[in-house]
Amino acid sequence: MRIDVVSIFPEYLAALDLSLIGKARQDGLLDLNVHDLRDFTTDRHRTVDDTPYGGGAGMVMKAEPWAQALTSVADAEEAARPVLIVPSPAGAVFTQAMAYELAEEKHLVFACGRYEGIDERVLEWAGERFDVRPVSLGDYVLNGGEVAVLAMVEAIGRLVPGVVGNPESLVEESHSDGLLEYPVYTKPSSWRDRGVPDILLSGNHGKIAQWRRGQQLQRTAARRPDLLEKLDPTQLTKADKAT
Ligand SMILES: Nc1ccc2ncsc2c1
């Protein structure tokens, strides 16, 4: 998978050189490229913003530098129609299901907006060449898209085959089955007078699996009842319903 990120703060994305994503880049599993939007300006001051039409506080990102940058990254990859992800508080909420879907794509481009956002005409113009997706991390506002891109690249990148050493570890995690994950414990078995649930020390794998599933359902009901509402009833066993 090729990933391009365009930002006026490319150094913000340095964290993508580290850990799992960094190793995937070294191993050639992720071809990740970060670009400075200012490199696509033509004036001496490398201007990327201007005042908003209609007035109001703040500045808006100018269209032309974005058009130059997006054209450059689209031309860099043969993939038919790259997905252009634009982090925005006004976007569709990013979910694990979306991460799985995007992990199948050949070419992802992330446009990190700043200030009050990007001139809307850029997203309209980009629709000719890209599958344009405004995406939100949740109902809160950051100062720009870079932090959201770090989160999304990690969430998507770890699902690309070969990135995570043991694919099994992707199976039982929050949201993989529509539920929150169960609690986990490790040595010592007694820590500051706190023990480990006896069932986990029993060696009875069937009972352990049953206990873990019950924990998932209880946690989800307590912390994210909205997820239970969304569950397809066929995803719940008779034992689940008895929990
Ligand atoms: N450009 C921009 C500004 C704020 C913000 N908050 C979450 S994603 C995002 C993107």
Coordinates of C-alpha atoms in Angstrom, one line a residue, residues 66-149:
W66 CA -3.5 21.8 -2.7
A67 CA -4.3 21.2 -6.3
Q68 CA -0.6 21.1 -7.2
A69 CA 0.2 18.8 -4.3
L70 CA -2.7 16.4 -4.9
T71 CA -2.0 16.2 -8.6
S72 CA 1.7 15.4 -7.8
V73 CA 0.9 12.5 -5.4
A74 CA -1.9 11.1 -7.6
D75 CA 0.5 11.0 -10.6
A76 CA 3.1 9.2 -8.4
E77 CA 1.1 5.9 -8.3
E78 CA -0.6 3.9 -11.0
A79 CA -3.6 3.0 -8.8
A80 CA -6.8 3.8 -10.6
R81 CA -8.5 6.1 -8.1
P82 CA -6.7 7.0 -4.9
V83 CA -8.8 7.5 -1.7
L84 CA -8.3 11.1 -0.5
I85 CA -9.0 11.3 3.2
V86 CA -9.5 14.7 4.6
P87 CA -9.6 14.8 8.4
S88 CA -12.4 17.1 9.5
P89 CA -14.7 17.6 12.4
A90 CA -17.4 17.7 9.7
G91 CA -16.5 14.2 8.4
A92 CA -17.9 10.7 8.7
V93 CA -16.8 9.1 12.0
F94 CA -13.7 6.9 11.6
T95 CA -14.4 3.3 12.8
Q96 CA -12.6 -0.1 12.9
A97 CA -14.9 -1.2 10.0
M98 CA -13.6 1.9 8.0
A99 CA -10.0 1.0 8.9
Y100 CA -10.5 -2.6 7.5
E101 CA -12.0 -1.2 4.3
L102 CA -9.3 1.3 3.8
A103 CA -6.6 -1.3 4.5
E104 CA -7.6 -3.0 1.3
E105 CA -6.9 0.1 -0.8
K106 CA -3.8 0.4 -3.0
H107 CA -3.3 4.2 -2.5
L108 CA -4.4 6.4 0.3
V109 CA -3.7 10.2 0.3
F110 CA -4.3 12.2 3.5
A111 CA -4.8 16.0 3.3
C112 CA -4.0 17.7 6.6
G113 CA -6.0 20.9 6.9
R114 CA -5.1 23.7 9.2
Y115 CA -6.6 27.1 10.2
E116 CA -10.4 27.1 9.5
G117 CA -10.0 24.4 6.8
I118 CA -9.3 24.0 3.1
D119 CA -11.1 26.0 0.4
E120 CA -14.2 23.8 -0.4
R121 CA -13.5 23.9 -4.1
V122 CA -10.5 21.7 -3.6
L123 CA -12.7 18.8 -2.4
E124 CA -15.1 19.4 -5.3
W125 CA -12.2 19.5 -7.9
A126 CA -10.4 16.5 -6.3
G127 CA -13.6 14.4 -6.9
E128 CA -12.6 14.0 -10.5
R129 CA -9.4 12.1 -9.6
F130 CA -10.0 10.8 -6.1
D131 CA -12.5 9.1 -4.0
V132 CA -12.9 12.0 -1.5
R133 CA -13.7 11.1 2.1
P134 CA -14.0 13.8 4.8
V135 CA -13.4 11.8 8.1
S136 CA -13.7 12.7 11.7
L137 CA -12.1 11.0 14.7
G138 CA -15.0 12.0 16.9
D139 CA -17.0 14.9 18.1
Y140 CA -14.1 17.2 19.2
V141 CA -11.9 19.7 17.4
L142 CA -8.1 19.6 17.0
N143 CA -6.0 22.4 15.5
G144 CA -5.4 20.5 12.4
G145 CA -5.5 17.1 10.7
E146 CA -2.1 15.8 11.5
V147 CA -3.0 14.1 14.8
A148 CA -6.0 12.5 13.2
V149 CA -3.7 11.2 10.4

